[in-house]
Amino acid sequence: MNTVIVLATLVAAAAAQCTGSDHPSCASWQRNGYCSNNSPETVKKYCGVTCGFCTRDGFQTALGGGDNLANCVDANANCASWQARNQFCTNPANSNAMKLQYCCATCRPSVLASRTTTAASAKINDNGADDNNSSLKKKGRNNRIVDSSTDSVQPPHSLHFTNFERFMHFILATVSLLALASGVASQCTGNDHPSCGSWKNNGYCTNTGNTMDTRKKYCGVACGFCNLDGSQTAAGGGSTLTDCVDANANCAAWVASNNFCARPDYSNSMKLLYCCKTCRPVVFGTTTTTAAGATDATTEATTTNPSSISSFFYSMHFVLATVSLLALTSGVASQCTGNDHPSCGSWKNNGYCTNTGNTMDMRKKYCGVTCGFCNLDGSQTAVGGGTALTPCVDANANCASWVASNNFCARTDYSNSMKLLYCCKTCRPVVFATTTTTVASVTEASTEAPTTI
């Protein structure tokens, strides 16, 4: 569900429209109340066919507002250039859903034509075309092809997201969430995101929908706005180093506790993104030294910039996304749950529990037990404010229906943390009964594991 909220936020500028190509998760979202719990415009865009508002050819059903084609506009100003450069609308590597979501006015004729051609070809085959593999194949539900030799089900290609689409979602989500949560002054870092080459090919550097500050921050070197030493090129606005500030108040503590700026398991990009003022002297000293060493060894490596983001910062991006989206959309009262996020141990080591930039309510919710504010039964410790259970509400209006339809609170494939995060009032009695039973069973078996949490 977080994915839906993120996507709806990121493309809000696009007029809502039927696309005829649903998100792959629509069936499960429908079972959890998505069709009735979101605006018709959002439902049409992401799950129109599944929810009964749209037909596969992009028309609206009577329920969706009529049998005419929904209003269709391009959500991105670069559609024409994408089409000219790499045949975006007819490129099979891009799903129909993505073509229509970003470039509906430009791509819908091509998409509908391709569907008509595909349907005609399928009809010819059904009417007797020779197919060497016909004995092995049969149509399954929802027109999926089932290979009877393996019984594997192949979903339609139009429901897949390509690597480019995943990258675009990632950068849009990252930019939006950082803008919401960090308030970092944009600046040249000299260390581009690993995917800037492909983003540049798809118009990122010239897309005025991305601010100059954003382009400098993530792809400044690739786009020609920044130099590797963090200074701006003439195209970027000058030759001097841009203003550089620490985006996080804990940079000094991170350096003192784990030598953050010099650690090779954190990328230079990440060091400069969070702790530019503190880390830039170390980063550029490191890259200069490395470049000299690489030259002596006649190797091709010129920096120590690893392309991977450490698990800690990946997890922090996740929790920032979760916190930001919940703050915007749910209005949930923060509370002890007794079930911490799996990464709380590493977050605690990096100052999460004592960082007053995180509210006490937030720390209780995500790492209450680890930080010593909460007990496993959901009550508060003395440090957390008392021994009574904190107020507990359901964050989602569908908790009762989830319990009725799929026994949500008792399902073992959902974590206790997730049950309590979304349906605390409904699920807490079941969760604590489960953990108590598990503890008793484990004790009888004389094992060392105290709970299933």
Short mmCIF file of C-alpha atoms in Angstrom, two decimals:
data_model
loop_
_atom_site.label_atom_id
_atom_site.label_comp_id
_atom_site.label_asym_id
_atom_site.label_seq_id
_atom_site.Cartn_x
_atom_site.Cartn_y
_atom_site.Cartn_z
CA MET A 1 0.00 0.00 0.00
CA ASN A 2 2.94 2.35 0.61
CA THR A 3 3.84 1.95 -3.07
CA VAL A 4 0.40 3.20 -4.10
CA ILE A 5 0.63 6.26 -1.85
CA VAL A 6 4.10 7.11 -3.13
CA LEU A 7 3.10 6.78 -6.78
CA ALA A 8 -0.10 8.75 -6.30
CA THR A 9 1.88 11.56 -4.68
CA LEU A 10 4.62 11.62 -7.31
CA VAL A 11 2.38 11.83 -10.36
CA ALA A 12 -0.37 14.00 -8.91
CA ALA A 13 0.25 16.53 -11.66
CA ALA A 14 -1.01 14.06 -14.23
CA ALA A 15 -4.72 14.04 -14.93
CA ALA A 16 -6.27 10.85 -13.60
CA GLN A 17 -7.17 8.50 -16.44
CA CYS A 18 -7.92 4.93 -17.36
CA THR A 19 -4.83 3.23 -18.72
CA GLY A 20 -6.12 -0.29 -19.26
CA SER A 21 -2.99 -1.71 -17.64
CA ASP A 22 -3.25 -2.33 -13.91
CA HIS A 23 -0.47 -2.53 -11.34
CA PRO A 24 0.55 -6.18 -10.74
CA SER A 25 -0.60 -6.05 -7.10
CA CYS A 26 -4.15 -4.84 -7.77
CA ALA A 27 -5.78 -8.18 -7.00
CA SER A 28 -4.35 -8.26 -3.49
CA TRP A 29 -5.04 -4.54 -2.98
CA GLN A 30 -8.65 -5.12 -4.05
CA ARG A 31 -9.04 -7.81 -1.39
CA ASN A 32 -7.83 -5.31 1.20
CA GLY A 33 -10.35 -2.62 0.27
CA TYR A 34 -8.34 -0.51 -2.20
CA CYS A 35 -11.19 -0.07 -4.68
CA SER A 36 -13.54 1.45 -2.12
CA ASN A 37 -10.96 3.19 0.06
CA ASN A 38 -9.36 5.57 -2.47
CA SER A 39 -10.59 8.29 -4.80
CA PRO A 40 -12.04 7.15 -8.16
CA GLU A 41 -9.26 9.02 -9.98
CA THR A 42 -6.53 7.13 -8.11
CA VAL A 43 -8.33 3.81 -8.49
CA LYS A 44 -8.77 4.35 -12.25
CA LYS A 45 -5.10 5.14 -12.72
CA TYR A 46 -3.63 2.16 -10.87
CA CYS A 47 -6.31 -0.56 -10.68
CA GLY A 48 -9.07 0.61 -13.02
CA VAL A 49 -9.66 -2.75 -14.70
CA THR A 50 -9.50 -4.79 -11.50
CA CYS A 51 -11.88 -2.43 -9.71
CA GLY A 52 -14.35 -2.32 -12.61
CA PHE A 53 -13.92 1.35 -13.53
CA CYS A 54 -12.02 0.82 -16.80
CA THR A 55 -11.81 -1.57 -19.73
CA ARG A 56 -8.58 -3.01 -21.12
CA ASP A 57 -8.62 -0.59 -24.09
CA GLY A 58 -8.58 2.49 -21.86
CA PHE A 59 -12.31 3.24 -21.87
CA GLN A 60 -14.31 3.98 -18.73
CA THR A 61 -17.09 1.60 -17.73
CA ALA A 62 -20.46 2.93 -16.63
CA LEU A 63 -19.19 2.65 -13.05
CA GLY A 64 -16.11 4.65 -14.03
CA GLY A 65 -18.10 7.52 -15.50
CA GLY A 66 -19.11 6.59 -19.01
CA ASP A 67 -18.09 4.67 -22.10
CA ASN A 68 -15.91 7.42 -23.54
CA LEU A 69 -12.14 7.49 -23.33
CA ALA A 70 -11.00 9.15 -20.12
CA ASN A 71 -9.18 12.49 -20.34
CA CYS A 72 -5.65 11.73 -21.41
CA VAL A 73 -2.63 14.00 -21.03
CA ASP A 74 1.13 13.55 -20.93
CA ALA A 75 2.38 13.62 -17.33
CA ASN A 76 5.95 14.34 -18.44
CA ALA A 77 7.12 17.17 -20.70
CA ASN A 78 9.74 14.95 -22.36
CA CYS A 79 7.42 12.43 -24.03
CA ALA A 80 8.04 13.72 -27.54
CA SER A 81 11.82 13.65 -27.08
CA TRP A 82 11.68 10.16 -25.52
CA GLN A 83 9.71 8.98 -28.53
CA ALA A 84 12.14 10.59 -30.97
CA ARG A 85 15.22 9.31 -29.16
CA ASN A 86 14.35 5.70 -28.34
CA GLN A 87 10.82 5.00 -29.61
CA PHE A 88 9.49 5.06 -26.05
CA CYS A 89 5.88 4.36 -27.03
CA THR A 90 6.66 1.27 -29.09
CA ASN A 91 9.65 -0.04 -27.15
CA PRO A 92 8.62 -3.46 -25.74
CA ALA A 93 11.04 -2.97 -22.84
CA ASN A 94 8.64 -0.34 -21.44
CA SER A 95 5.33 -1.67 -20.13
CA ASN A 96 2.06 -0.32 -21.49
CA ALA A 97 1.13 0.79 -17.99
CA MET A 98 4.24 2.98 -17.79
CA LYS A 99 3.79 4.38 -21.29
CA LEU A 100 0.24 5.45 -20.49
CA GLN A 101 1.05 6.70 -17.01
CA TYR A 102 3.79 9.07 -18.17
CA CYS A 103 2.89 9.76 -21.83
CA CYS A 104 -0.79 8.95 -22.31
CA ALA A 105 -1.54 11.52 -25.05
CA THR A 106 1.60 10.60 -26.99
CA CYS A 107 1.53 6.83 -26.52
CA ARG A 108 -2.13 5.77 -26.34
CA PRO A 109 -2.56 5.45 -30.14
CA SER A 110 0.48 3.17 -30.33
CA VAL A 111 -0.55 1.16 -27.28
CA LEU A 112 -4.11 0.60 -28.52
CA ALA A 113 -2.82 -0.29 -31.99
CA SER A 114 -0.41 -2.84 -30.52
CA ARG A 115 -3.21 -4.39 -28.48
CA THR A 116 -5.42 -4.63 -31.57
CA THR A 117 -2.60 -6.27 -33.55
CA THR A 118 -1.87 -8.68 -30.72
CA ALA A 119 -5.54 -9.59 -30.40
CA ALA A 120 -5.80 -10.19 -34.16
CA SER A 121 -2.71 -12.41 -34.14
CA ALA A 122 -4.09 -14.37 -31.22
CA LYS A 123 -7.38 -14.87 -33.07
CA ILE A 124 -5.56 -16.15 -36.19
CA ASN A 125 -3.64 -18.65 -34.06
CA ASP A 126 -6.84 -19.76 -32.35
CA ASN A 127 -8.41 -20.35 -35.78
CA GLY A 128 -5.80 -22.85 -36.90
CA ALA A 129 -2.38 -21.28 -37.27
CA ASP A 130 0.36 -23.89 -36.97
CA ASP A 131 2.08 -23.70 -33.58
CA ASN A 132 4.79 -26.25 -32.86
CA ASN A 133 4.22 -25.80 -29.15
CA SER A 134 0.43 -25.76 -29.18
CA SER A 135 0.22 -29.16 -27.53
CA LEU A 136 2.08 -27.81 -24.55
CA LYS A 137 0.09 -24.59 -24.04
CA LYS A 138 -3.39 -23.66 -22.95
CA LYS A 139 -5.12 -20.47 -21.91
CA GLY A 140 -5.41 -19.96 -18.17
CA ARG A 141 -7.50 -17.54 -16.14
CA ASN A 142 -7.31 -13.87 -17.15
CA ASN A 143 -5.84 -14.87 -20.56
CA ARG A 144 -2.53 -15.88 -18.99
CA ILE A 145 -0.62 -18.56 -20.89
CA VAL A 146 0.02 -21.77 -18.98
CA ASP A 147 2.74 -24.12 -20.16
CA SER A 148 1.38 -27.54 -19.27
CA SER A 149 4.83 -29.06 -19.40
CA THR A 150 5.86 -26.99 -16.41
CA ASP A 151 2.55 -25.63 -15.10
CA SER A 152 4.20 -22.21 -14.82
CA VAL A 153 1.94 -19.21 -15.28
CA GLN A 154 3.28 -16.32 -17.37
CA PRO A 155 1.64 -12.97 -16.53
CA PRO A 156 1.05 -10.51 -19.37
CA HIS A 157 4.15 -8.47 -20.21
CA SER A 158 2.28 -5.20 -19.77
CA LEU A 159 2.10 -5.82 -16.03
CA HIS A 160 5.88 -5.85 -15.56
CA PHE A 161 7.97 -2.85 -14.55
CA THR A 162 11.29 -2.52 -16.36
CA ASN A 163 14.58 -1.61 -14.72
CA PHE A 164 14.24 1.91 -16.11
CA GLU A 165 10.80 2.24 -14.54
CA ARG A 166 12.07 0.99 -11.18
CA PHE A 167 14.96 3.47 -11.37
CA MET A 168 12.59 6.35 -12.17
CA HIS A 169 10.31 5.40 -9.29
CA PHE A 170 13.33 5.19 -6.98
CA ILE A 171 14.73 8.59 -7.87
CA LEU A 172 11.32 10.26 -7.75
CA ALA A 173 10.58 8.66 -4.38
CA THR A 174 14.01 9.56 -3.03
CA VAL A 175 13.81 13.18 -4.16
CA SER A 176 10.27 13.62 -2.83
CA LEU A 177 10.94 12.00 0.53
CA LEU A 178 14.18 13.85 1.10
CA ALA A 179 12.43 17.09 0.24
CA LEU A 180 9.78 16.25 2.84
CA ALA A 181 11.99 14.88 5.56
CA SER A 182 15.44 16.40 5.47
CA GLY A 183 15.32 19.98 4.25
CA VAL A 184 18.85 19.57 2.90
CA ALA A 185 20.31 22.46 0.91
CA SER A 186 20.90 21.14 -2.61
CA GLN A 187 24.56 21.15 -3.65
CA CYS A 188 27.15 19.64 -5.98
CA THR A 189 28.67 16.57 -4.37
CA GLY A 190 30.98 15.32 -7.12
CA ASN A 191 29.57 11.81 -6.65
CA ASP A 192 26.68 10.92 -8.92
CA HIS A 193 24.07 8.23 -8.42
CA PRO A 194 25.17 5.01 -10.20
CA SER A 195 22.20 5.19 -12.60
CA CYS A 196 22.81 8.73 -13.89
CA GLY A 197 24.03 7.45 -17.26
CA SER A 198 20.70 5.82 -18.05
CA TRP A 199 18.68 8.67 -16.51
CA LYS A 200 20.58 11.17 -18.66
CA ASN A 201 19.71 9.14 -21.77
CA ASN A 202 16.05 9.41 -20.80
CA GLY A 203 16.08 13.20 -20.45
CA TYR A 204 16.75 13.67 -16.73
CA CYS A 205 19.34 16.44 -17.21
CA THR A 206 17.08 18.59 -19.40
CA ASN A 207 13.76 17.89 -17.71
CA THR A 208 12.74 21.16 -16.08
CA GLY A 209 10.31 19.16 -13.98
CA ASN A 210 13.44 18.41 -11.95
CA THR A 211 14.91 21.55 -10.36
CA MET A 212 18.50 22.51 -11.12
CA ASP A 213 19.33 21.88 -7.46
CA THR A 214 17.96 18.34 -7.70
CA ARG A 215 19.89 17.61 -10.89
CA LYS A 216 23.10 18.95 -9.34
CA LYS A 217 22.64 16.84 -6.24
CA TYR A 218 22.00 13.46 -7.90
CA CYS A 219 23.61 13.67 -11.37
CA GLY A 220 25.63 16.89 -11.35
CA VAL A 221 28.74 15.44 -13.00
CA ALA A 222 26.85 13.38 -15.59
CA CYS A 223 24.71 16.39 -16.51
CA GLY A 224 27.70 18.74 -16.76
CA PHE A 225 26.69 21.02 -13.88
CA CYS A 226 29.36 19.91 -11.39
CA ASN A 227 32.99 18.86 -11.24
CA LEU A 228 34.31 15.83 -9.38
CA ASP A 229 35.71 18.06 -6.63
CA GLY A 230 32.23 19.40 -5.81
CA SER A 231 32.62 22.74 -7.58
CA GLN A 232 30.12 23.98 -10.13
CA THR A 233 30.86 24.20 -13.85
CA ALA A 234 29.91 27.28 -15.85
CA ALA A 235 26.70 25.49 -16.82
CA GLY A 236 26.05 24.80 -13.15
CA GLY A 237 26.35 28.44 -12.15
CA GLY A 238 30.00 29.14 -11.40
CA SER A 239 33.39 27.68 -10.57
CA THR A 240 33.27 27.94 -6.79
CA LEU A 241 32.32 25.23 -4.32
CA THR A 242 28.62 25.41 -3.53
CA ASP A 243 27.42 26.02 0.01
CA CYS A 244 27.87 22.82 1.94
CA VAL A 245 26.00 21.97 5.14
CA ASP A 246 25.39 18.86 7.21
CA ALA A 247 21.88 17.54 6.59
CA ASN A 248 21.88 15.53 9.82
CA ALA A 249 22.64 16.86 13.30
CA ASN A 250 24.43 13.63 14.27
CA CYS A 251 27.37 13.84 11.84
CA ALA A 252 29.92 14.67 14.53
CA ALA A 253 28.63 11.82 16.70
CA TRP A 254 28.78 9.37 13.78
CA VAL A 255 32.39 10.34 13.12
CA ALA A 256 33.28 9.95 16.80
CA SER A 257 31.49 6.60 17.20
CA ASN A 258 32.32 4.81 13.95
CA ASN A 259 34.55 7.08 11.83
CA PHE A 260 31.66 7.59 9.43
CA CYS A 261 33.41 9.87 6.91
CA ALA A 262 36.33 7.50 6.34
CA ARG A 263 34.48 4.18 6.26
CA PRO A 264 34.61 2.41 2.88
CA ASP A 265 31.27 0.64 3.42
CA TYR A 266 29.43 3.98 3.07
CA SER A 267 29.50 5.53 -0.39
CA ASN A 268 30.99 8.99 -0.88
CA SER A 269 27.64 10.11 -2.28
CA MET A 270 25.90 9.12 0.93
CA LYS A 271 28.54 10.75 3.14
CA LEU A 272 28.17 14.02 1.24
CA LEU A 273 24.39 13.81 1.11
CA TYR A 274 24.04 13.52 4.90
CA CYS A 275 27.26 15.11 6.24
CA CYS A 276 28.71 17.32 3.51
CA LYS A 277 30.37 19.90 5.78
CA THR A 278 31.88 17.26 8.07
CA CYS A 279 32.88 14.72 5.43
CA ARG A 280 33.86 16.70 2.32
CA PRO A 281 37.50 17.28 3.42
CA VAL A 282 37.88 13.56 4.17
CA VAL A 283 36.12 12.43 0.99
CA PHE A 284 38.17 14.61 -1.34
CA GLY A 285 41.36 13.73 0.53
CA THR A 286 40.48 10.06 0.05
CA THR A 287 39.66 10.38 -3.63
CA THR A 288 42.87 12.33 -4.30
CA THR A 289 44.97 9.71 -2.50
CA THR A 290 43.18 6.88 -4.24
CA ALA A 291 43.61 8.48 -7.65
CA ALA A 292 47.37 8.77 -7.06
CA GLY A 293 47.60 5.18 -5.88
CA ALA A 294 45.58 3.97 -8.83
CA THR A 295 47.87 5.80 -11.24
CA ASP A 296 50.95 4.23 -9.69
CA ALA A 297 49.40 0.81 -10.00
CA THR A 298 48.25 1.58 -13.57
CA THR A 299 44.72 0.56 -12.65
CA GLU A 300 41.53 2.15 -13.89
CA ALA A 301 40.05 2.90 -10.47
CA THR A 302 40.22 6.60 -9.55
CA THR A 303 38.06 6.85 -6.44
CA THR A 304 36.94 4.81 -3.49
CA ASN A 305 33.29 5.58 -4.21
CA PRO A 306 31.37 2.30 -3.74
CA SER A 307 28.20 2.05 -5.79
CA SER A 308 26.16 0.42 -3.07
CA ILE A 309 24.32 2.20 -0.27
CA SER A 310 24.89 0.67 3.14
CA SER A 311 22.11 -1.34 4.72
CA PHE A 312 21.78 1.25 7.48
CA PHE A 313 21.00 4.10 5.12
CA TYR A 314 18.79 1.89 2.95
CA SER A 315 16.80 1.06 6.07
CA MET A 316 16.74 4.73 7.10
CA HIS A 317 15.30 5.62 3.69
CA PHE A 318 12.61 3.02 4.30
CA VAL A 319 11.68 4.33 7.72
CA LEU A 320 11.74 7.94 6.49
CA ALA A 321 9.39 6.92 3.71
CA THR A 322 7.12 5.11 6.14
CA VAL A 323 7.10 7.91 8.69
CA SER A 324 6.56 10.63 6.08
CA LEU A 325 3.74 8.80 4.35
CA LEU A 326 2.00 7.83 7.57
CA ALA A 327 2.29 11.39 8.82
CA LEU A 328 0.73 12.65 5.60
CA THR A 329 -2.01 10.08 5.17
CA SER A 330 -3.03 8.27 8.32
CA GLY A 331 -2.95 10.52 11.36
CA VAL A 332 -2.16 7.53 13.54
CA ALA A 333 -1.47 8.14 17.22
CA SER A 334 2.10 6.99 17.94
CA GLN A 335 2.27 4.17 20.48
CA CYS A 336 4.36 1.39 21.98
CA THR A 337 3.79 -1.81 20.02
CA GLY A 338 6.23 -4.20 21.66
CA ASN A 339 7.48 -5.19 18.22
CA ASP A 340 10.51 -3.27 16.99
CA HIS A 341 11.67 -2.83 13.41
CA PRO A 342 14.32 -5.47 12.54
CA SER A 343 17.00 -2.80 12.02
CA CYS A 344 16.63 -1.12 15.43
CA GLY A 345 19.88 -2.59 16.71
CA SER A 346 21.94 -0.87 14.02
CA TRP A 347 19.84 2.32 14.20
CA LYS A 348 20.47 2.49 17.95
CA ASN A 349 24.20 2.20 17.34
CA ASN A 350 23.94 5.19 15.02
CA GLY A 351 22.14 7.40 17.54
CA TYR A 352 18.48 6.84 16.66
CA CYS A 353 17.30 6.48 20.28
CA THR A 354 18.90 9.72 21.45
CA ASN A 355 18.36 11.80 18.33
CA THR A 356 15.85 14.48 19.30
CA GLY A 357 15.27 15.03 15.61
CA ASN A 358 13.11 11.92 15.98
CA THR A 359 10.13 12.55 18.27
CA MET A 360 9.64 10.38 21.34
CA ASP A 361 6.44 9.04 19.78
CA MET A 362 8.34 8.00 16.66
CA ARG A 363 11.07 6.27 18.66
CA LYS A 364 8.47 4.41 20.74
CA LYS A 365 6.64 3.27 17.63
CA TYR A 366 9.58 1.86 15.68
CA CYS A 367 12.25 0.97 18.27
CA GLY A 368 10.54 1.32 21.64
CA VAL A 369 11.88 -1.91 23.16
CA THR A 370 15.41 -1.47 21.80
CA CYS A 371 15.55 2.13 23.04
CA GLY A 372 14.19 1.18 26.47
CA PHE A 373 10.95 3.17 26.20
CA CYS A 374 8.58 0.20 25.86
CA ASN A 375 8.05 -3.33 27.14
CA LEU A 376 7.29 -6.33 24.97
CA ASP A 377 3.64 -6.30 26.10
CA GLY A 378 3.14 -2.80 24.67
CA SER A 379 3.32 -0.95 27.98
CA GLN A 380 5.68 1.96 28.57
CA THR A 381 8.75 1.77 30.80
CA ALA A 382 9.43 4.49 33.34
CA VAL A 383 11.76 6.13 30.80
CA GLY A 384 8.99 5.95 28.21
CA GLY A 385 6.51 7.75 30.44
CA GLY A 386 4.79 5.19 32.63
CA THR A 387 3.71 1.59 32.94
CA ALA A 388 0.25 1.80 31.41
CA LEU A 389 -0.53 0.61 27.90
CA THR A 390 -0.40 3.54 25.50
CA PRO A 391 -3.57 4.49 23.59
CA CYS A 392 -3.97 2.05 20.74
CA VAL A 393 -5.98 2.76 17.60
CA ASP A 394 -6.38 1.13 14.21
CA ALA A 395 -4.44 3.06 11.58
CA ASN A 396 -6.54 1.62 8.75
CA ALA A 397 -10.32 1.66 8.50
CA ASN A 398 -10.35 -1.82 6.92
CA CYS A 399 -8.99 -3.81 9.87
CA ALA A 400 -12.33 -5.44 10.68
CA SER A 401 -12.87 -6.46 7.06
CA TRP A 402 -9.29 -7.80 6.81
CA VAL A 403 -9.95 -9.99 9.85
CA ALA A 404 -13.25 -11.17 8.41
CA SER A 405 -11.87 -11.88 4.94
CA ASN A 406 -8.46 -13.39 5.67
CA ASN A 407 -8.02 -13.60 9.46
CA PHE A 408 -5.39 -10.85 9.26
CA CYS A 409 -4.48 -10.68 12.96
CA ALA A 410 -3.75 -14.40 13.25
CA ARG A 411 -1.95 -14.93 9.94
CA THR A 412 1.65 -16.06 10.32
CA ASP A 413 2.73 -14.53 7.00
CA TYR A 414 2.20 -11.02 8.42
CA SER A 415 4.64 -9.86 11.09
CA ASN A 416 3.37 -8.82 14.51
CA SER A 417 4.95 -5.42 13.90
CA MET A 418 2.85 -4.93 10.77
CA LYS A 419 -0.33 -6.11 12.48
CA LEU A 420 0.17 -3.64 15.32
CA LEU A 421 1.26 -0.82 13.04
CA TYR A 422 -1.90 -0.98 10.93
CA CYS A 423 -4.48 -2.59 13.23
CA CYS A 424 -3.27 -2.14 16.83
CA LYS A 425 -6.70 -1.99 18.48
CA THR A 426 -8.06 -4.96 16.54
CA CYS A 427 -4.95 -7.15 16.61
CA ARG A 428 -3.22 -6.47 19.94
CA PRO A 429 -5.27 -9.02 21.91
CA VAL A 430 -4.54 -11.68 19.30
CA VAL A 431 -0.85 -10.78 18.98
CA PHE A 432 -0.15 -10.85 22.71
CA ALA A 433 -2.14 -14.08 23.13
CA THR A 434 0.00 -15.59 20.36
CA THR A 435 3.29 -14.48 21.87
CA THR A 436 2.22 -15.69 25.32
CA THR A 437 1.28 -19.09 23.90
CA THR A 438 4.56 -19.28 22.02
CA VAL A 439 6.55 -18.43 25.13
CA ALA A 440 4.76 -21.18 27.06
CA SER A 441 5.41 -23.72 24.30
CA VAL A 442 9.05 -22.78 24.05
CA THR A 443 9.49 -23.02 27.82
CA GLU A 444 7.99 -26.49 27.85
CA ALA A 445 10.36 -27.50 25.08
CA SER A 446 13.32 -26.15 27.09
CA THR A 447 14.67 -24.08 24.23
CA GLU A 448 16.43 -20.77 24.53
CA ALA A 449 14.19 -18.77 22.19
CA PRO A 450 11.85 -16.64 24.35
CA THR A 451 9.33 -15.46 21.72
CA THR A 452 8.50 -15.49 18.05
CA ILE A 453 8.94 -11.73 17.79
#
